[in-house]
Coordinates of C-alpha atoms and ligand atoms in Angstrom, one line a residue:
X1 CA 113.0 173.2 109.8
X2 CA 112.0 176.3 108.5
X3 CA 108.6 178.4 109.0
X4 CA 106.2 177.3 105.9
X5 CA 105.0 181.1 106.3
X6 CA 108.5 182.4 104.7
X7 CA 109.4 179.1 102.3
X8 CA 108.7 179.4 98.7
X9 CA 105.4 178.6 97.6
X10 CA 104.5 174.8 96.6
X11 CA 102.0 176.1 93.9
X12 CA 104.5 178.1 92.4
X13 CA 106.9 175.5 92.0
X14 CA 104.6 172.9 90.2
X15 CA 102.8 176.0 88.2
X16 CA 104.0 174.0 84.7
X17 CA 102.4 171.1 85.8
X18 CA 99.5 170.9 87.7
X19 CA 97.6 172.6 90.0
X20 CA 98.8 172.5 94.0
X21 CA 95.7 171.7 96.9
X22 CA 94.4 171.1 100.2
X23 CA 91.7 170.1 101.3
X24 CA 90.6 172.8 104.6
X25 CA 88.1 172.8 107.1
X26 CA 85.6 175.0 108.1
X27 CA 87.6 176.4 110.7
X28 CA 90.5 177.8 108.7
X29 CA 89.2 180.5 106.3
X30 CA 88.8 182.5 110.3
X31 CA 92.0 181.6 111.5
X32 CA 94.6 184.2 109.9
X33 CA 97.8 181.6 109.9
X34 CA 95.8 178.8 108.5
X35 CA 94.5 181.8 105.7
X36 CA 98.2 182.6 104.7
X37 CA 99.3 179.3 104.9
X38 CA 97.0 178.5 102.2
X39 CA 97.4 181.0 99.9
X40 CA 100.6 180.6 100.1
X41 CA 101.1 177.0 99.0
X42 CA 97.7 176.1 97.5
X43 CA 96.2 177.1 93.9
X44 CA 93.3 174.4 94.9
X45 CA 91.3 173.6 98.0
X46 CA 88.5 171.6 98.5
X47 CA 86.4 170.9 101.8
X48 CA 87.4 167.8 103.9
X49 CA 83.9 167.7 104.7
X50 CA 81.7 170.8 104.6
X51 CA 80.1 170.1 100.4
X52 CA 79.5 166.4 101.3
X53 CA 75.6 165.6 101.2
X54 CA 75.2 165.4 105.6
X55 CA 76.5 169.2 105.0
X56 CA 73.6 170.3 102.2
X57 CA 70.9 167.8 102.5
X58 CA 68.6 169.5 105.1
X59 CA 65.9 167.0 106.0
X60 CA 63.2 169.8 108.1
X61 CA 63.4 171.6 105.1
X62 CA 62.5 168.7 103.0
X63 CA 59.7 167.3 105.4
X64 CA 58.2 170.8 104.9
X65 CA 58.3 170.7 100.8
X66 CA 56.8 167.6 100.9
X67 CA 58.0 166.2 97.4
X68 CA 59.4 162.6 97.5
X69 CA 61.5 163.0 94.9
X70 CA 63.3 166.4 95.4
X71 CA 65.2 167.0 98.9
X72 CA 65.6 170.3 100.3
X73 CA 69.4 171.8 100.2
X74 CA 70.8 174.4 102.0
X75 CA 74.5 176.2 101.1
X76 CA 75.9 177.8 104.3
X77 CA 78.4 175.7 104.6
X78 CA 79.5 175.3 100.8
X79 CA 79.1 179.1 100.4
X80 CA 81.5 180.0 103.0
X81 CA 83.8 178.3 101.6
X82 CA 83.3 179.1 97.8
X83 CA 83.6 182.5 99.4
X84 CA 86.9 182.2 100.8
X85 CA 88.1 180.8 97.9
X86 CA 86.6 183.3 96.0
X87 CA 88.2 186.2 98.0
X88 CA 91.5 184.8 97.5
X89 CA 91.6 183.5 93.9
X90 CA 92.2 180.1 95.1
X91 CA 90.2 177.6 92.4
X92 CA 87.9 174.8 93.6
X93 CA 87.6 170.8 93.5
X94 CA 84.2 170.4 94.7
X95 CA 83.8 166.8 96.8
X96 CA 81.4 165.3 96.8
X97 CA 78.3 164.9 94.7
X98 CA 77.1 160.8 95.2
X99 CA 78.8 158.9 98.0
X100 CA 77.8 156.2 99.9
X101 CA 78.9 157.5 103.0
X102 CA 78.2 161.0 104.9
X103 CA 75.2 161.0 103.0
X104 CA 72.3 161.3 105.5
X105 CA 70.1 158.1 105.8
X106 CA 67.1 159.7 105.5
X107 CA 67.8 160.6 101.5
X108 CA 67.6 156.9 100.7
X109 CA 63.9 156.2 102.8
X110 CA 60.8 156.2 101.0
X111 CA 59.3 159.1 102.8
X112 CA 62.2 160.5 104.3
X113 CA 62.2 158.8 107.4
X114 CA 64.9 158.7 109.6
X115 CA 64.3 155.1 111.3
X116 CA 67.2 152.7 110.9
X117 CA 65.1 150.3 109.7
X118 CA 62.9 152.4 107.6
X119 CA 61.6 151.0 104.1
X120 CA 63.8 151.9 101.4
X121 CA 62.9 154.6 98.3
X122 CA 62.1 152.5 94.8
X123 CA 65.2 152.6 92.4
X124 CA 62.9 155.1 90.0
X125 CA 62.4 157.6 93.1
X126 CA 66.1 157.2 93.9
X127 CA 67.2 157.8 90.3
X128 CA 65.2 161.3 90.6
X129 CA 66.3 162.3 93.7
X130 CA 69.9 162.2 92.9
X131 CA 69.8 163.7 89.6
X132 CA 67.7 166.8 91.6
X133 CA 70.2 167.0 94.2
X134 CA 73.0 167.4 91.5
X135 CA 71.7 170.1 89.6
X136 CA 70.3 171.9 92.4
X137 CA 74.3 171.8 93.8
X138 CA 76.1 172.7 90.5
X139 CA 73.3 175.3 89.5
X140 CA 73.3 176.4 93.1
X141 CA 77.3 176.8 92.5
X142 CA 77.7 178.0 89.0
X143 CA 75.4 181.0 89.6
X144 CA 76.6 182.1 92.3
X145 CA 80.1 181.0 91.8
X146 CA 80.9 181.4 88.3
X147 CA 84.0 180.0 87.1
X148 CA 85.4 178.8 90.4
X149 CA 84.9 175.0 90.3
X150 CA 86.9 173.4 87.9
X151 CA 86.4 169.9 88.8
X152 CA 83.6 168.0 90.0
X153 CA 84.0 164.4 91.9
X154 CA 80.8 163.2 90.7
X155 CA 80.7 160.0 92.0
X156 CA 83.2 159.0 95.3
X157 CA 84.3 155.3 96.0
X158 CA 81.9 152.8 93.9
X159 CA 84.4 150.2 93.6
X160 CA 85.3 147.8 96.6
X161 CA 86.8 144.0 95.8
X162 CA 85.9 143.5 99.2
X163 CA 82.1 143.5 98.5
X164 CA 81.9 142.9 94.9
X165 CA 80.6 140.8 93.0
X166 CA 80.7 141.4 89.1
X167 CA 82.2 144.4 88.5
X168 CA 83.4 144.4 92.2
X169 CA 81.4 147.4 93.1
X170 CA 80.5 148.4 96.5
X171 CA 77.8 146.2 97.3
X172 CA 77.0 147.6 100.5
X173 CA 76.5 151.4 99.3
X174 CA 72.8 152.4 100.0
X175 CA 73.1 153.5 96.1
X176 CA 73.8 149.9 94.9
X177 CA 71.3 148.5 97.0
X178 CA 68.7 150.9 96.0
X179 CA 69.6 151.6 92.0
X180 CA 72.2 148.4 91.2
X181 CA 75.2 150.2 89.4
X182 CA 73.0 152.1 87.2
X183 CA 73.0 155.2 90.1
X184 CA 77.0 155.9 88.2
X185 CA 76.0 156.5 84.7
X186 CA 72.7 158.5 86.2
X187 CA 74.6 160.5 88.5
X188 CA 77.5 161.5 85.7
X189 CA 74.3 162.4 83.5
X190 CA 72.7 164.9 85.5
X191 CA 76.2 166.7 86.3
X192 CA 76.6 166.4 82.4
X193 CA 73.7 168.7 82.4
X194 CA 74.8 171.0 85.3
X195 CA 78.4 170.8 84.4
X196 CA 79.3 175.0 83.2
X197 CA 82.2 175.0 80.0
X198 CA 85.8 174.2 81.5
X199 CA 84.4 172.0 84.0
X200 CA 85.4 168.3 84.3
X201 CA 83.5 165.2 85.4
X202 CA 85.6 162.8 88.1
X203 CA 84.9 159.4 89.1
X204 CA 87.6 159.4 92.7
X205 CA 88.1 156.4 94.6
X206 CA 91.2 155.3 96.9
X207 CA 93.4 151.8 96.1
X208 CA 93.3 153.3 92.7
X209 CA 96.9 151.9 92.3
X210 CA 96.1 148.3 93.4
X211 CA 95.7 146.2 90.1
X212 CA 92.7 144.2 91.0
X213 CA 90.7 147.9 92.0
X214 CA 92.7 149.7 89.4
X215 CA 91.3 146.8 86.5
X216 CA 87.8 147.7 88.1
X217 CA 88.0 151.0 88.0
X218 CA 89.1 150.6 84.3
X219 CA 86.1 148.4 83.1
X220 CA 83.9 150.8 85.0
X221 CA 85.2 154.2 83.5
X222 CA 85.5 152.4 79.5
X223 CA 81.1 151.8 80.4
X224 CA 81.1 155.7 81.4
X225 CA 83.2 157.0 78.0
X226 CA 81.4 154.7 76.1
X227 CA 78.4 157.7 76.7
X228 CA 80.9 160.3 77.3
X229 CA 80.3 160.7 80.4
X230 CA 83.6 160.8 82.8
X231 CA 87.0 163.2 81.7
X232 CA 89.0 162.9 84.8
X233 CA 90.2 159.6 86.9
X234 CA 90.8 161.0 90.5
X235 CA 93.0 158.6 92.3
X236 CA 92.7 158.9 96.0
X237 CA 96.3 158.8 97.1
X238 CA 95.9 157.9 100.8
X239 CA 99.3 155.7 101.8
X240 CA 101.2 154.3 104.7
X241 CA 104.4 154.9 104.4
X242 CA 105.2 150.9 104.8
X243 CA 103.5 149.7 101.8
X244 CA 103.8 152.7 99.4
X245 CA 104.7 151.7 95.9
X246 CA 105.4 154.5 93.5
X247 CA 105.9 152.3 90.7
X248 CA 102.5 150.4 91.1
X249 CA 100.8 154.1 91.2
X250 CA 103.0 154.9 88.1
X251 CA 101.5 152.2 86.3
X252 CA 97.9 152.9 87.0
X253 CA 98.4 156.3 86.3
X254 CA 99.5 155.7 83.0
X255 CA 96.6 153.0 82.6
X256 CA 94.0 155.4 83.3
X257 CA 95.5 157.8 81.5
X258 CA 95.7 155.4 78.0
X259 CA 91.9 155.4 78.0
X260 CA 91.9 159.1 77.1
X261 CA 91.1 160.6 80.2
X262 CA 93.3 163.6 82.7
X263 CA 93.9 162.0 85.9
X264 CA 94.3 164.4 89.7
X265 CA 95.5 162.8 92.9
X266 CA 92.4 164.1 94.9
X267 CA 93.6 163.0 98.6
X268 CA 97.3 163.4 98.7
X269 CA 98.8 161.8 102.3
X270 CA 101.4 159.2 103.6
X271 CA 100.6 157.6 106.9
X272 CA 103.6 158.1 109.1
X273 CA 103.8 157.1 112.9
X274 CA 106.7 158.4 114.3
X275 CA 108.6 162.1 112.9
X276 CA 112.4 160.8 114.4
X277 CA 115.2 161.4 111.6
X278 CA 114.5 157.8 110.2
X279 CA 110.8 158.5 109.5
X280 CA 111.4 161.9 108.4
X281 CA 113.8 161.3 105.8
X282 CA 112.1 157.9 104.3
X283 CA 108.5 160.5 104.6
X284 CA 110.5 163.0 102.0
X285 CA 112.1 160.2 100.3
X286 CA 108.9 159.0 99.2
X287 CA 107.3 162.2 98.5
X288 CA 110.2 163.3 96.4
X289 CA 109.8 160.1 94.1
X290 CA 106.5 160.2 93.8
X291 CA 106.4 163.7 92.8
X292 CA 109.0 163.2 90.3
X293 CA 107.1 160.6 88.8
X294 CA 104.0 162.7 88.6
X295 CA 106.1 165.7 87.3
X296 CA 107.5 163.0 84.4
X297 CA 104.0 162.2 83.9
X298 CA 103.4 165.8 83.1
X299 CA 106.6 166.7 81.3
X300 CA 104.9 163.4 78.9
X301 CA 102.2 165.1 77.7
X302 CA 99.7 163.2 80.2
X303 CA 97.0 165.8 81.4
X304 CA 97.4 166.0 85.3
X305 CA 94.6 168.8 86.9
X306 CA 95.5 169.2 90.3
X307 CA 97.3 167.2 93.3
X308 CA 95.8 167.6 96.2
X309 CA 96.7 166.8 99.9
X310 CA 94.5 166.0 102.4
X311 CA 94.5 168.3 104.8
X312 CA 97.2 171.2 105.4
X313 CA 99.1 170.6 108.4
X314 CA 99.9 167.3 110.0
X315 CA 97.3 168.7 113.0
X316 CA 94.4 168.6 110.5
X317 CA 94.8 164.8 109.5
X318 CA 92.3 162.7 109.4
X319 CA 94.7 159.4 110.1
X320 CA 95.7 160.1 113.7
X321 CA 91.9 159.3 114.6
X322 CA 91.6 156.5 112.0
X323 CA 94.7 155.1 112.5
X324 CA 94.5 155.4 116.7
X325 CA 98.1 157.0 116.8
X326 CA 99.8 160.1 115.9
X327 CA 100.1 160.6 112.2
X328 CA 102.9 162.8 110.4
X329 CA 101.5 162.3 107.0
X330 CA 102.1 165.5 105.7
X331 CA 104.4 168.2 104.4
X332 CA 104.0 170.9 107.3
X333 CA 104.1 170.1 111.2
X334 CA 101.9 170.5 113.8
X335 CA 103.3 174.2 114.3
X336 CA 103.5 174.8 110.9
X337 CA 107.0 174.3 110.1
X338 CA 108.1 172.5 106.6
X339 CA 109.7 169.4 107.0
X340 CA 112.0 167.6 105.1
X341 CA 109.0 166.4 103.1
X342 CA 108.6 170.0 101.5
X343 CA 112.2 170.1 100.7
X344 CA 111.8 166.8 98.8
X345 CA 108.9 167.9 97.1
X346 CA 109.9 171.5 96.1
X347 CA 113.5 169.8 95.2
X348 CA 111.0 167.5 92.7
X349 CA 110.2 170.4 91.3
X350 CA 113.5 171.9 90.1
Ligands
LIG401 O1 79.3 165.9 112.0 C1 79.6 165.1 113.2 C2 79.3 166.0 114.4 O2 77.9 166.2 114.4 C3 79.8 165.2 115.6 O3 79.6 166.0 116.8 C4 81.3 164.8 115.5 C5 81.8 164.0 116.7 O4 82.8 163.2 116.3 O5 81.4 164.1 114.4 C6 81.1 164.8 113.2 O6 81.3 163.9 112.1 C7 82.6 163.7 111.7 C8 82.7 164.1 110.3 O7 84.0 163.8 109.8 C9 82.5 165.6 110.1 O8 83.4 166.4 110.8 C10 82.9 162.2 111.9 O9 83.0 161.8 113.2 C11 84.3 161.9 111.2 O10 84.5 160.5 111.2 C12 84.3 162.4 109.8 O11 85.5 162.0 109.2 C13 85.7 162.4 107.9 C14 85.6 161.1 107.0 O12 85.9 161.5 105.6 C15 84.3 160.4 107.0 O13 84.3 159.3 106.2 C16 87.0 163.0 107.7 O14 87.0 164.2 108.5 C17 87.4 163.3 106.3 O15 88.7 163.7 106.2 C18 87.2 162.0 105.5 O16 87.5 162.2 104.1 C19 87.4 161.1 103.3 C20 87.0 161.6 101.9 O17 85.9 162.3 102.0 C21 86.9 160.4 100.9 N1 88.0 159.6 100.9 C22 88.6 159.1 102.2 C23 88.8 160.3 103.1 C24 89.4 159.9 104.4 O18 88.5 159.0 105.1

C-alpha cells in the first residue's frame, strides 16, 4: 500500500466526469494531514454533520425572539467549514436543509418547547417555519459565500416502504406528521427562492437503487417537476459489500436520469468487516465496477454532479458504530494508506 499523501489525485482522475467528495468533520480543517489529504483527492466536501439543523437551529436564541414562526439560526459551525472550503477552492454540497432526523425536537412544538410530549406546531405554522429556516440558511450562505455551493440537498430521506402508506413516505418523520407530504413541495419552493444561478435543487435518500424505493422516489420527483421544482436525484450509496448490486444501481440511475433530471451519489461507502486479502480485493472489485459504470454513465451524455464518499478515511466511518464492528468501507486506511480500493477506482478512471 502506498501513502495516499504521494498517490495521484482521485479528483484529477475523474475531472471529465464528475466532481470527486468527502464528506469531513469538524475536526479535520485543524488537522494538517486530514487538510492535504483532502485537497488532494477531493474537488467536493460536504459536512457529515456540522450544516444539519441540531448544528444551526439555536433554540435560546429563538426563546428570546419570541416569533413562533421564525427560529433563531446561528452559522459557526457552517461558516467554518464554508471557510475551509473557501481557503482551498474546494466546492460545496451543502446537507441538509429538511430531515426528519438531527433536527432538534423543539423546531416541531407549538411554542418551542422541548418536552417529549409537548403539543405539536399546526401544519400552517410548520409550513412557515421551514420555508424561514431555508432562506435564512441559503441567504445566510450565498452572501457570505458566494458561488461556493453548488448543490443543495433540500429535502433528506422522505421515502421509507417500511412506514408507508400511499406513496410509501416516511410516516414517522415529525414533517409528515405535522404537514402530510405537502412539507416536500414547500420546502423545494422556498430553496427555489433562495437558490443563487448555478445552483441545483436535490431530493437524497439511501435504497435509491432498490426498485420498490427507487418507483417511489420516481412518482415523488415526476409531483416535484411537474412545478419545476427538483434538478438533481441524489442517491445515497451506502452498501455492504454482501448485497451490493451494481447493476440494480445502474438501472435506477438510468431511471432517474430518464425523467430529465442530473443524478450525484451523495454518500459513497461499502460496508466491509474484515480488510484480509479476500475482503480487500472483492472491496476494489466492487468499487472498480461501480465506478466504471458511473464513468459509462458519464461518457453517455447522462449529467453526473459529484460522487461523494462518506467520510475520508476508514477511521472517520460512521458504519463501525452502526454496524457494532470494524468497518473498512473506504478507499484509504486507518493510517491513511490507499488500498487496493483506490487502485481500482483510479484504474476506472483510465
Ligand atoms: O451531538 C451529539 C453530542 O452532543 C454527543 O455528545 C455525542 C455522543 O455520542 O453524540 C453527538 O451526536 C452524534 C451526531 O452524529 C453528531 O456528531 C450522534 O451520536 C451520532 O449518532 C450522529 O451520527 C451521524 C448520523 O448521520 C445521524 O443520523 C453520523 O455521524 C453521520 O455520518 C450520519 O450521516 C447520515 C446522513 O446525514 C444521511 N444519510 C445517512 C448517513 C449515515 O447515517
Amino acid at each position: 500500500m502506498k501513502n495516499a499523501l504521494q498517490c495521484p489525485s482521485l479528483f484529477r482522475a475523474y475531472e471529465k466526469h464528475f466532481r470527486v467528495g468527502a464528506a469531513i468533520n469538524g475536526r479535520m480543517p485543524a488537522d494538517p494531514a486530514y487538510r492535504e489529504l483532502i485537497c488532494r483527492h477531493f474537488n467536493s466536501i460536504t459536512a457529515d454533520n456540522q450544516m444539519k439543523p441540531m448544528f444551526v437551529m439555536d433554540r435560546d436564541a429563538t426563546l428570546a425572539r419570541g416569533d413562533l414562526s421564525h427560529a433563531a439560526v446561528s452559522f459557526r459551525s457552517v461558516d467554518s467549514l464554508l471557510s475551509f472550503a473557501n481557503e482551498n477552492g474546494i466546492a460545496v454540497r451543502y446537507h441538509t436543509l429538511a430531515w426528519h432526523n438531527q433536527t432538534p425536537r423543539w423546531f416541531f412544538a407549538k411554542d418551542w418547547s422541548d418536552a417529549e410530549n409537548a403539543e405539536p406546531a399546526s401544519r400552517d405554522v410548520m409550513l412557515a417555519r421551514l420555508e424561514n429556516y431555508i432562506l435564512d440558511v441559503m441567504n445566510h450562505v450565498n452572501t457570505c459565500f458566494p458561488g461556493l455551493v453548488y448543490t443543495w440537498d433540500v429535502v433528506n430521506e422522505a421515502i421509507e416502504p417500511d412506514q408507508g402508506g400511499p406513496g410509501l413516505y416516511r410516516t414517522r418523520s415529525p414533517w409528515y406528521r405535522t404537514c402530510g407530504e405537502d412539507f416536500l413541495p414547500a420546502a423545494f419552493r422556498a430553496a427555489r427562492k433562495g437558490q443563487a444561478p448555478g445552483q441545483t435543487l436535490c431530493y437524497n435518500d439511501y435504497n435509491a437503487f432498490q426498485p420498490v424505493k427507487r418507483d417511489a422516489i420516481l412518482a415523488l420527483l415526476k409531483k416535484l417537476q411537474a412545478e419545476n421544482l427538483v434538478d438533481t436525484m441524489g442517491m445515497q450509496g451506502h452498501y455492504v459489500m454482501d448485497w451490493m448490486n451494481v447493476s440494480l444501481c445502474e438501472e435506477a440511475a438510468r431511471a432517474y436520469a430518464a425523467l430529465g433530471l442530473k443524478l450525484q451519489v451523495t454518500e459513497l461507502d461499502i460496508h466491509c468487516n474484515s480488510d484480509d486479502e479476500e475482503h480487500r480485493l472483492k472491496l476494489a472489485q466492487l468499487y472498480g465496477d461501480y465506478f466504471a459504470m458511473l464513468k459509462k454513465l458519464s461518457a453517455e451524455g447522462i449529467g453526473i454532479e459529484a460522487v461523494t464518499f462518506w467520510g475520508v478515511t476508514d477511521a472517520d466511518s460512521w458504519l463501525t458504530g452502526f454496524r457494532r464492528e470494524t468497518s473498512y468501507p473506504l478507499l484509504f486506511t486507518r493510517d491513511k494508506q490507499a488500498k487496493d480500493a483506490y487502485d481500482a477506482v483510479m484504474k476506472a478512471a483510465e
